[in-house]
CSV table of C-alpha atoms in Angstrom, one decimal:
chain,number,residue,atom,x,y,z
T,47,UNK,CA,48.1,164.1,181.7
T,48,UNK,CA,47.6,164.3,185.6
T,49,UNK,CA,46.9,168.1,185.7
T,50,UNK,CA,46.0,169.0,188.9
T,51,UNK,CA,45.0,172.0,191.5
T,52,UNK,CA,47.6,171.2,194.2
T,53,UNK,CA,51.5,171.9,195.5
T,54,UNK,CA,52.7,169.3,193.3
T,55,UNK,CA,51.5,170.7,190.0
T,56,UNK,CA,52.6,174.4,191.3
T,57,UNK,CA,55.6,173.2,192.4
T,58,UNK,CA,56.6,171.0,189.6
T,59,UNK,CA,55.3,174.0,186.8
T,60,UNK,CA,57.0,176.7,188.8
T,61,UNK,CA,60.3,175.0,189.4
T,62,UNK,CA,60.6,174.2,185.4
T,63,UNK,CA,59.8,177.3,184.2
T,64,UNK,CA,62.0,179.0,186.5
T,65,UNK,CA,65.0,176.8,186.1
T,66,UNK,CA,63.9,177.0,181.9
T,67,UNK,CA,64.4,180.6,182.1
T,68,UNK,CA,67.8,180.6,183.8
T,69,UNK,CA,69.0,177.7,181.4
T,70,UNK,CA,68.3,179.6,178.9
T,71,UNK,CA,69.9,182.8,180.5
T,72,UNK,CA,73.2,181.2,180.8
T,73,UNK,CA,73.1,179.4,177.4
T,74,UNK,CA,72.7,182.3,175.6
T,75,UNK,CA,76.0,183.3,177.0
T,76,UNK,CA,77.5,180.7,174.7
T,77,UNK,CA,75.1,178.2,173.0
T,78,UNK,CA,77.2,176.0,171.8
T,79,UNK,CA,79.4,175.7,174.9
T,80,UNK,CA,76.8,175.7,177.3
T,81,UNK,CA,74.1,174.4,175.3
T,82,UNK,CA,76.6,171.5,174.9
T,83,UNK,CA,76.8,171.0,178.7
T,84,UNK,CA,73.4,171.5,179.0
T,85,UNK,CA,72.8,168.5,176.3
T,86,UNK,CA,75.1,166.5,178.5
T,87,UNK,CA,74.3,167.3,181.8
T,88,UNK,CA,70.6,166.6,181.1
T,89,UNK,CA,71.4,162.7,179.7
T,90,UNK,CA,73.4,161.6,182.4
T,91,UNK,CA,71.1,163.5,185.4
T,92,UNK,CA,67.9,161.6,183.5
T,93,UNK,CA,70.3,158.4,183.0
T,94,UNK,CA,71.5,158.3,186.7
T,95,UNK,CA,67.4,159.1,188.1
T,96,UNK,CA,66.0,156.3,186.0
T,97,UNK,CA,68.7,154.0,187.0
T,98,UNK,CA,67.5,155.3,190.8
T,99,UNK,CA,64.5,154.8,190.5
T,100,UNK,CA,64.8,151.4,188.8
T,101,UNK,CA,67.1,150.3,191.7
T,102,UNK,CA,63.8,151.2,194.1
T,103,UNK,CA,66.2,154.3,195.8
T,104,UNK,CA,63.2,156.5,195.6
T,105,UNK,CA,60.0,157.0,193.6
T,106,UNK,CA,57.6,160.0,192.2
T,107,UNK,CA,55.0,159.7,193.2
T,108,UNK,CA,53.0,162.8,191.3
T,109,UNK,CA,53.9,163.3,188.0
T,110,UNK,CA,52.4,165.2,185.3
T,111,UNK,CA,52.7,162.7,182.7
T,112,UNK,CA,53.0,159.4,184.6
T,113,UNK,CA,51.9,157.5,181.2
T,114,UNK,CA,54.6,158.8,179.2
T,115,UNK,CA,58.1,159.1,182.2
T,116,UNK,CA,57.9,157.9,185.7
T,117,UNK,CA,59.8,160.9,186.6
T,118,UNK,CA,58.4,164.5,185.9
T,119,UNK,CA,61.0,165.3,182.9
T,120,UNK,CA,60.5,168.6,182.5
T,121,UNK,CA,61.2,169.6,186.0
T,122,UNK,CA,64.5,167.4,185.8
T,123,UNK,CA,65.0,168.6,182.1
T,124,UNK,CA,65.8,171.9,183.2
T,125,UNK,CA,66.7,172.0,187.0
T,126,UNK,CA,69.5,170.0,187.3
T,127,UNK,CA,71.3,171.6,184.2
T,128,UNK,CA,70.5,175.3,185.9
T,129,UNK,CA,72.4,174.1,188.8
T,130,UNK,CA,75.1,172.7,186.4
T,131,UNK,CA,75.1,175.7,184.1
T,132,UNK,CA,74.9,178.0,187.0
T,133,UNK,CA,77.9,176.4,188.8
T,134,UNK,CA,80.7,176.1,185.8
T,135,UNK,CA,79.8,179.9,184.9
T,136,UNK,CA,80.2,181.4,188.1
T,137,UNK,CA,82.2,179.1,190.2
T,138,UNK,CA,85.5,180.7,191.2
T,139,UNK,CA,88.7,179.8,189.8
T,140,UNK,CA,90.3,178.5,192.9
T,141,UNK,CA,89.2,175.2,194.8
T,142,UNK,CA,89.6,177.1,197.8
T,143,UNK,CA,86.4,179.0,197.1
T,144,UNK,CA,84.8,176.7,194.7
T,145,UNK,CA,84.0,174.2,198.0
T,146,UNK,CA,81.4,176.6,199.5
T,147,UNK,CA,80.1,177.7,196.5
T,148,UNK,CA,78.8,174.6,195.8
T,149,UNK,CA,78.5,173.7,199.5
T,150,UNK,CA,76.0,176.5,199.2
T,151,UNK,CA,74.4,175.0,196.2
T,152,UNK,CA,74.5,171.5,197.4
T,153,UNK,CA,72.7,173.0,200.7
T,154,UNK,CA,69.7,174.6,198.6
T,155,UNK,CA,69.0,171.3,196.5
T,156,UNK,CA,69.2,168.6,199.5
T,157,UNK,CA,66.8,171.1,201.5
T,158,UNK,CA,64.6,171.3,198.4
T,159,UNK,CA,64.7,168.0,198.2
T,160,UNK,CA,63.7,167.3,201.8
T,161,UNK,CA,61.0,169.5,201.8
T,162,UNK,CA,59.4,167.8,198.4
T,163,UNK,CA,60.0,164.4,200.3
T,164,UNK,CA,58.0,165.3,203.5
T,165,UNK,CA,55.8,167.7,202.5
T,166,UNK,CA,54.5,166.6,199.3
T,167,UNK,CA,54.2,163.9,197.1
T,168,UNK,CA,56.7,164.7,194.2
T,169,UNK,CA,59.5,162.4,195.2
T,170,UNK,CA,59.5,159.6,198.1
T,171,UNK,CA,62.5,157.8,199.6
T,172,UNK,CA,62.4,154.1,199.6
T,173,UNK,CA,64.2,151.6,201.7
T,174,UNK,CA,67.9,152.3,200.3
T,175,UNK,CA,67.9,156.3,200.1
T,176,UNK,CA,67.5,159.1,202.2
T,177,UNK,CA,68.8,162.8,203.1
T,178,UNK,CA,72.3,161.6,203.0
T,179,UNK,CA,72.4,159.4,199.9
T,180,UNK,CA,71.1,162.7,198.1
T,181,UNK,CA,73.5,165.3,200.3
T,182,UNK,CA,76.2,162.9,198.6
T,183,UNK,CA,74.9,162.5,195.0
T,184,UNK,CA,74.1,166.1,194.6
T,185,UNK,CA,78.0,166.8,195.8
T,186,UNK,CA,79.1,164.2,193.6
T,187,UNK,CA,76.5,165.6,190.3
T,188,UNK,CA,77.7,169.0,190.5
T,189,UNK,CA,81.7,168.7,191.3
T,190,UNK,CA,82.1,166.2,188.0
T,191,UNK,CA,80.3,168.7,186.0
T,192,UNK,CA,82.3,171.3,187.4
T,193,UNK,CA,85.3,169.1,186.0
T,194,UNK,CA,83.1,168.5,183.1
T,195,UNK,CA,82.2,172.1,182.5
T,196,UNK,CA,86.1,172.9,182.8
T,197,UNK,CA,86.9,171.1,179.4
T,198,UNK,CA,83.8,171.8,177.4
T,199,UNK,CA,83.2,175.8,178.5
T,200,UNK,CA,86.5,178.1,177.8
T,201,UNK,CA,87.8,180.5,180.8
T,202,UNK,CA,86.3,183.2,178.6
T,203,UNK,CA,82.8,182.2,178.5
T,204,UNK,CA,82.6,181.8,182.1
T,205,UNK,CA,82.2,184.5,185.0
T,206,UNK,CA,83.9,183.5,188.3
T,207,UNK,CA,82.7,185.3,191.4
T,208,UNK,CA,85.8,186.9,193.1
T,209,UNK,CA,87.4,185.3,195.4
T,210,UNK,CA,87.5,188.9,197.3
T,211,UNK,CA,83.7,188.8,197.5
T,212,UNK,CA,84.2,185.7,200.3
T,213,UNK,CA,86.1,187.9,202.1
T,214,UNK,CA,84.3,188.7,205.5
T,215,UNK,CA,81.9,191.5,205.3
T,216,UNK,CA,80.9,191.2,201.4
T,217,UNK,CA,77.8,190.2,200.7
T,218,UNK,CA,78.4,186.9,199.0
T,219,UNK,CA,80.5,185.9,202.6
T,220,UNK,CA,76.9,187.0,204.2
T,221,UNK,CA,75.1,185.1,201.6
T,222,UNK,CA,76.7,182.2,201.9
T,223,UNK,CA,76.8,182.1,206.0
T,224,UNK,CA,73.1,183.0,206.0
T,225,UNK,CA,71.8,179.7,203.6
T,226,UNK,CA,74.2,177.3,205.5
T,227,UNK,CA,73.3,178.6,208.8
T,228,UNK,CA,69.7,178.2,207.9
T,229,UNK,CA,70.5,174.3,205.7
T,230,UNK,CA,72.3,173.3,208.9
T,231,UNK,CA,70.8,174.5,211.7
T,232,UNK,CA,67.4,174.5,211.2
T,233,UNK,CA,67.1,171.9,208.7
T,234,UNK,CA,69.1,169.8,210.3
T,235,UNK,CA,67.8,170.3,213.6
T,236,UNK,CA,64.2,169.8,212.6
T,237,UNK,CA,65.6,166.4,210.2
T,238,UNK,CA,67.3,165.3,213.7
T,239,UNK,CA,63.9,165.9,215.5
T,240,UNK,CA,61.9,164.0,212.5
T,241,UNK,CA,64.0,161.0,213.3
């Protein structure tokens, strides 16, 4: 076990046990349904990293059990189905709405993401990735579970946000123009001055 006092071990323990409690939050909802597209959404985000990481797309290099996974598991066991639980319960029901919700989600992981890659040593980009490649796989990830989620979690279990509450002047709309702002401005600017 590579237990030590530094980001990596915050972030990594923090990041779990925070995406744990909100998987667990939404499956409880339904656990059958969710827990269902939990199961699944779990096996092919593990499936698809391994296979990256295999293809030398990127690496990690700090891990808490780098014996055992070369990827920390538990992190990836319950963050990428929070984002997938998350989405396909409160998604809205039109696809006119449903883009910046997940624009918005899709925003918060890449810029994660990028922060992990330059600022610490959890994941590093290799030859064949960078910001892009995972802009488009996280878009890709979360709009085929949304499909997913749409045959394996019943209009009943799920809780759209309103498609009033985009409406200018509601605080989702302020949300949501706030975090992309922010994602594209400044993250991008300061990406754009990196390079």
């Amino acid at each position: 076990m590579n237990l030590q006092w530094n980001v990596e071990t915050y972030l990594i323990l923090i990041g779990t046990i925070l995406s744990g409690i909100g998987t667990i939050w939404i499956i409880k909802k339904n656990w059958r349904q969710y827990g269902l597209l939990f199961l699944i959404s779990t096996l092919i985000g593990n499936i698809l990293c391994l296979l990256f990481i295999e293809l030398k797309f990127y690496s990690y290099p700090y891990n808490l059990f780098p014996k055992l996974y070369p990827m920390p598991f538990a992190l990836l066991l319950t963050m990428f189905p929070f984002y997938v639980l998350f989405g396909v319960r409160y998604s809205p029901s039109s696809w006119k709405y449903k883009i910046p919700f997940y624009w918005v989600l899709v925003h918060i992981g890449t810029l994660g993401e990028v922060l992990a890659q330059n600022y610490t040593s959890v994941i590093r980009y290799n030859n064949y990735w960078d910001t892009w490649d995972s802009y488009t796989w996280w878009w890709i990830f979360l709009l085929v579970f949304e499909l997913i989620g749409g045959i394996v979690v019943s209009k009943e279990n799920r809780k759209p946000l309103l498609e009033d509450s985009f409406r200018y002047g509601k605080p989702v709309w302020y949300l949501l123009h706030f975090i992309l702002i922010l994602t594209i401005f400044l993250a991008g600017v300061y990406l754009g001055t990196k390079l």
